[in-house]
Amino acid sequence: MSINALQDELIEDFSFFEDWMAKYEYIIQLGKELPLIDEIYKKPQYLIKGCQSQVWLHADYVDNRVIFTADSDAIITKGLVSLMVKVLSNHTPEEIANTDLYFIDQIGLKEHLSPTRANGLLSMVKQMKMYAIALQSENK
Amino acid sequence: MTHYDIYSIRNDFPILKSMVNGKPLVYLDNGASTQKPQLVIDAINHYYSSQNSNVHRGVHYLSQIATDAYEVTRRKLKAFINSKEEHEIILTKGTTDSINLVASSFGNAFINEGDEILISAMEHHSNIVPWQILCESKKANLKVIPINDAGELDMDAYSKLLNERVKIVSITYVSNTLGTINPIKDIIRLAHDQNIPVLVDAAQTIQHIPIDVQALDVDFLAFSGHKMYGPTGVGVLYGKEKWLNAMPPYQGGGDMIKDVSFEKTTYNDLPFKFEAGTPNIEAGVALAFAIDYINSIGLDKIAQYEHELLCYATDELLDINGLRIIGTAKEKSSVISFVIGDIHPYDIGVILDKLGIAVRTGHHCTQPLMARYGIPGTVRASIGLYNTKEDIDTLVKGVKKAVAMLS
């Protein structure tokens, strides 16, 4: 499935939630369910520093596709991180580098991606694209 | 006012009527910044409508009234903290600016290689980093007074750390994270016994506890306007005249000079020697109204009211399963930091925000203190003069809801 198809799917999923509580309960659930990263990658070199919650991100390159794994010490951040991974992982570096992440805005979580929000999520999206661009040039 | 008229007080703060995420705002982030009463807001408006001009400069009418209005604040500040002289009140950008001024200027004059600067384990980054910068340039050493698990200063360790190498003690009166009220009088007396001057960070004190700089015999006192119901961008450095006169200027520019030539510049007298450049005039002018406002209620009364709320909030919060208060000093100001089980403070903050409750989450610019407790941060509710028991009830309900969602 393309990145945009995945984004559209999430937008549809989220349209069923009636209020913020249901939405956040779902995000928290995602955060709890997903064992996102191998413990060996929970090291400072994989850490994306937000002001308050920490995010670890690791990228593997398999068959011309980038596989992201990530984690966070805050559960809501972890849920949001898992949404990003869902959408961006398992795509080619070109696709990832060129994608426009519109789903965050559309599902009403834009506030979490603002540069002033202290959760490191914006830095994570940047880092994911950086990995993709780096892999792209390495493999040319 | 014979009793604490909370209804009329709340009416003075227009922002308290706001709705946030469809819920009435519950503002419990007063440690970060306080809301402004209508008379402060009006004063800023009035300044730009009918007083605006540069201060200490022109002979024209507007410049005179702007200068007069600005200097009224200095006079009111003098009375508010009971300084001996008006020119001992330096108007700065805020607490951080005030501490940087002393670190730079006092440091320049009095700190040499091998000297020691004494701070405590509960300092805000603003009272750590300026001294680290100084220590780096002067090859001096920063020493830290430890605290116990309750968040109280270890006074025995403090006494032992005082020696002839220590050139200044710089310490907070009230901890912004723990709420601890330090025994500031004893701290100053012990330092003075060895002729060591003391800077007190009063950012979290000035709005809660009456301060008399002469009774305390404090050498420097720093605080901010925006934490005492006044505007942002203005703060105070009180300094004893003898120190301020002995210190070189902090920044150069307009207002701080007497005569300038390319060969030699002579500096202005106090307080202007430390007030280079055009200040934040409207904030300075409006700060006088914040002082009037606090005085109209009475700081003693405010302190008593806030203490009752602190006790109420502490009891109610401790009812929540797994909740641990960080900072349990015997003497506490109206700040409650807490953690719950292994739930990240950030997660609680996000849910509380959705419920219209403003608290601070994170390390509160006290990372070394968080490291001392081995936690990434806390949720901090800080009480101001307009908070109510209902605010506390809403907070407690909100925290319970957050815990239910997050565990």
PDB file of C-alpha atoms in Angstrom, chain B residues 3-104:
ATOM      1  CA  HIS B   3     -12.041  38.519  54.383  1.00  0.00           C
ATOM      2  CA  TYR B   4     -10.550  36.978  51.249  1.00  0.00           C
ATOM      3  CA  ASP B   5     -13.060  37.860  48.574  1.00  0.00           C
ATOM      4  CA  ILE B   6     -12.129  35.225  46.022  1.00  0.00           C
ATOM      5  CA  TYR B   7     -15.144  35.962  43.833  1.00  0.00           C
ATOM      6  CA  SER B   8     -14.210  39.584  43.302  1.00  0.00           C
ATOM      7  CA  ILE B   9     -10.512  38.686  42.931  1.00  0.00           C
ATOM      8  CA  ARG B  10     -11.282  36.225  40.131  1.00  0.00           C
ATOM      9  CA  ASN B  11     -13.364  38.910  38.451  1.00  0.00           C
ATOM     10  CA  ASP B  12     -10.256  41.075  38.215  1.00  0.00           C
ATOM     11  CA  PHE B  13      -8.582  38.577  35.866  1.00  0.00           C
ATOM     12  CA  PRO B  14     -10.389  38.479  32.502  1.00  0.00           C
ATOM     13  CA  ILE B  15      -8.450  35.475  31.183  1.00  0.00           C
ATOM     14  CA  LEU B  16      -9.838  33.248  33.946  1.00  0.00           C
ATOM     15  CA  LYS B  17     -13.183  33.282  32.128  1.00  0.00           C
ATOM     16  CA  SER B  18     -11.628  31.524  29.106  1.00  0.00           C
ATOM     17  CA  MET B  19     -12.767  28.185  27.770  1.00  0.00           C
ATOM     18  CA  VAL B  20     -10.067  25.678  26.783  1.00  0.00           C
ATOM     19  CA  ASN B  21     -11.007  22.655  24.686  1.00  0.00           C
ATOM     20  CA  GLY B  22     -14.631  23.374  25.553  1.00  0.00           C
ATOM     21  CA  LYS B  23     -13.928  23.392  29.292  1.00  0.00           C
ATOM     22  CA  PRO B  24     -13.552  26.329  31.684  1.00  0.00           C
ATOM     23  CA  LEU B  25      -9.864  27.114  32.128  1.00  0.00           C
ATOM     24  CA  VAL B  26      -8.282  25.915  35.351  1.00  0.00           C
ATOM     25  CA  TYR B  27      -4.970  27.728  35.557  1.00  0.00           C
ATOM     26  CA  LEU B  28      -2.475  26.021  37.835  1.00  0.00           C
ATOM     27  CA  ASP B  29       0.758  27.029  36.127  1.00  0.00           C
ATOM     28  CA  ASN B  30       1.407  30.135  38.189  1.00  0.00           C
ATOM     29  CA  GLY B  31       4.985  29.111  38.889  1.00  0.00           C
ATOM     30  CA  ALA B  32       5.692  29.573  35.184  1.00  0.00           C
ATOM     31  CA  SER B  33       3.772  32.823  34.853  1.00  0.00           C
ATOM     32  CA  THR B  34       0.810  34.464  36.524  1.00  0.00           C
ATOM     33  CA  GLN B  35      -2.239  35.999  34.860  1.00  0.00           C
ATOM     34  CA  LYS B  36      -2.744  39.755  34.873  1.00  0.00           C
ATOM     35  CA  PRO B  37      -5.476  41.728  36.602  1.00  0.00           C
ATOM     36  CA  GLN B  38      -7.470  44.204  34.510  1.00  0.00           C
ATOM     37  CA  LEU B  39      -5.688  47.213  36.016  1.00  0.00           C
ATOM     38  CA  VAL B  40      -2.322  45.955  34.756  1.00  0.00           C
ATOM     39  CA  ILE B  41      -3.757  45.354  31.290  1.00  0.00           C
ATOM     40  CA  ASP B  42      -5.332  48.825  31.378  1.00  0.00           C
ATOM     41  CA  ALA B  43      -2.033  50.379  32.448  1.00  0.00           C
ATOM     42  CA  ILE B  44      -0.273  48.985  29.366  1.00  0.00           C
ATOM     43  CA  ASN B  45      -3.063  50.269  27.160  1.00  0.00           C
ATOM     44  CA  HIS B  46      -2.999  53.643  28.894  1.00  0.00           C
ATOM     45  CA  TYR B  47       0.760  53.884  28.508  1.00  0.00           C
ATOM     46  CA  TYR B  48       0.578  53.539  24.727  1.00  0.00           C
ATOM     47  CA  SER B  49      -2.540  55.694  24.437  1.00  0.00           C
ATOM     48  CA  SER B  50      -1.260  58.647  26.397  1.00  0.00           C
ATOM     49  CA  GLN B  51       2.228  58.316  27.857  1.00  0.00           C
ATOM     50  CA  ASN B  52       4.444  56.672  25.238  1.00  0.00           C
ATOM     51  CA  SER B  53       7.873  58.240  24.855  1.00  0.00           C
ATOM     52  CA  ASN B  54      11.452  57.308  25.674  1.00  0.00           C
ATOM     53  CA  VAL B  55      12.474  57.613  29.314  1.00  0.00           C
ATOM     54  CA  HIS B  56      15.332  59.536  30.935  1.00  0.00           C
ATOM     55  CA  ARG B  57      16.019  61.363  27.671  1.00  0.00           C
ATOM     56  CA  GLY B  58      13.881  64.212  26.430  1.00  0.00           C
ATOM     57  CA  VAL B  59      12.889  67.509  27.915  1.00  0.00           C
ATOM     58  CA  HIS B  60       9.525  67.355  26.205  1.00  0.00           C
ATOM     59  CA  TYR B  61       6.243  66.728  27.953  1.00  0.00           C
ATOM     60  CA  LEU B  62       5.679  63.065  26.989  1.00  0.00           C
ATOM     61  CA  SER B  63       9.216  62.083  27.864  1.00  0.00           C
ATOM     62  CA  GLN B  64       8.718  63.643  31.283  1.00  0.00           C
ATOM     63  CA  ILE B  65       5.473  61.817  32.045  1.00  0.00           C
ATOM     64  CA  ALA B  66       6.810  58.511  30.705  1.00  0.00           C
ATOM     65  CA  THR B  67       9.893  58.902  32.900  1.00  0.00           C
ATOM     66  CA  ASP B  68       7.756  59.836  35.896  1.00  0.00           C
ATOM     67  CA  ALA B  69       5.491  56.811  35.401  1.00  0.00           C
ATOM     68  CA  TYR B  70       8.513  54.530  35.006  1.00  0.00           C
ATOM     69  CA  GLU B  71      10.172  55.903  38.118  1.00  0.00           C
ATOM     70  CA  VAL B  72       6.974  55.479  40.149  1.00  0.00           C
ATOM     71  CA  THR B  73       7.560  51.751  39.749  1.00  0.00           C
ATOM     72  CA  ARG B  74      11.059  52.004  41.161  1.00  0.00           C
ATOM     73  CA  ARG B  75       9.663  53.888  44.138  1.00  0.00           C
ATOM     74  CA  LYS B  76       6.950  51.287  44.702  1.00  0.00           C
ATOM     75  CA  LEU B  77       9.464  48.478  44.406  1.00  0.00           C
ATOM     76  CA  LYS B  78      11.640  50.172  46.995  1.00  0.00           C
ATOM     77  CA  ALA B  79       8.704  50.200  49.398  1.00  0.00           C
ATOM     78  CA  PHE B  80       7.620  46.674  48.437  1.00  0.00           C
ATOM     79  CA  ILE B  81      10.924  45.066  49.419  1.00  0.00           C
ATOM     80  CA  ASN B  82      11.954  47.849  51.811  1.00  0.00           C
ATOM     81  CA  SER B  83      15.276  48.710  50.230  1.00  0.00           C
ATOM     82  CA  LYS B  84      17.197  51.526  51.836  1.00  0.00           C
ATOM     83  CA  GLU B  85      17.711  53.479  48.632  1.00  0.00           C
ATOM     84  CA  GLU B  86      15.692  53.832  45.464  1.00  0.00           C
ATOM     85  CA  HIS B  87      18.839  53.548  43.349  1.00  0.00           C
ATOM     86  CA  GLU B  88      19.450  50.078  44.740  1.00  0.00           C
ATOM     87  CA  ILE B  89      16.557  48.927  42.538  1.00  0.00           C
ATOM     88  CA  ILE B  90      17.858  48.023  39.058  1.00  0.00           C
ATOM     89  CA  LEU B  91      15.152  47.351  36.498  1.00  0.00           C
ATOM     90  CA  THR B  92      16.105  44.375  34.313  1.00  0.00           C
ATOM     91  CA  LYS B  93      14.388  42.039  31.862  1.00  0.00           C
ATOM     92  CA  GLY B  94      13.636  39.495  34.568  1.00  0.00           C
ATOM     93  CA  THR B  95      15.177  37.165  37.125  1.00  0.00           C
ATOM     94  CA  THR B  96      17.438  35.478  34.580  1.00  0.00           C
ATOM     95  CA  ASP B  97      18.742  38.837  33.404  1.00  0.00           C
ATOM     96  CA  SER B  98      19.290  39.954  37.000  1.00  0.00           C
ATOM     97  CA  ILE B  99      21.334  36.869  37.887  1.00  0.00           C
ATOM     98  CA  ASN B 100      23.345  37.133  34.672  1.00  0.00           C
ATOM     99  CA  LEU B 101      24.086  40.757  35.527  1.00  0.00           C
ATOM    100  CA  VAL B 102      25.547  39.813  38.899  1.00  0.00           C
ATOM    101  CA  ALA B 103      27.389  36.739  37.584  1.00  0.00           C
ATOM    102  CA  SER B 104      28.996  38.826  34.863  1.00  0.00           C
TER     103      SER B 104
END
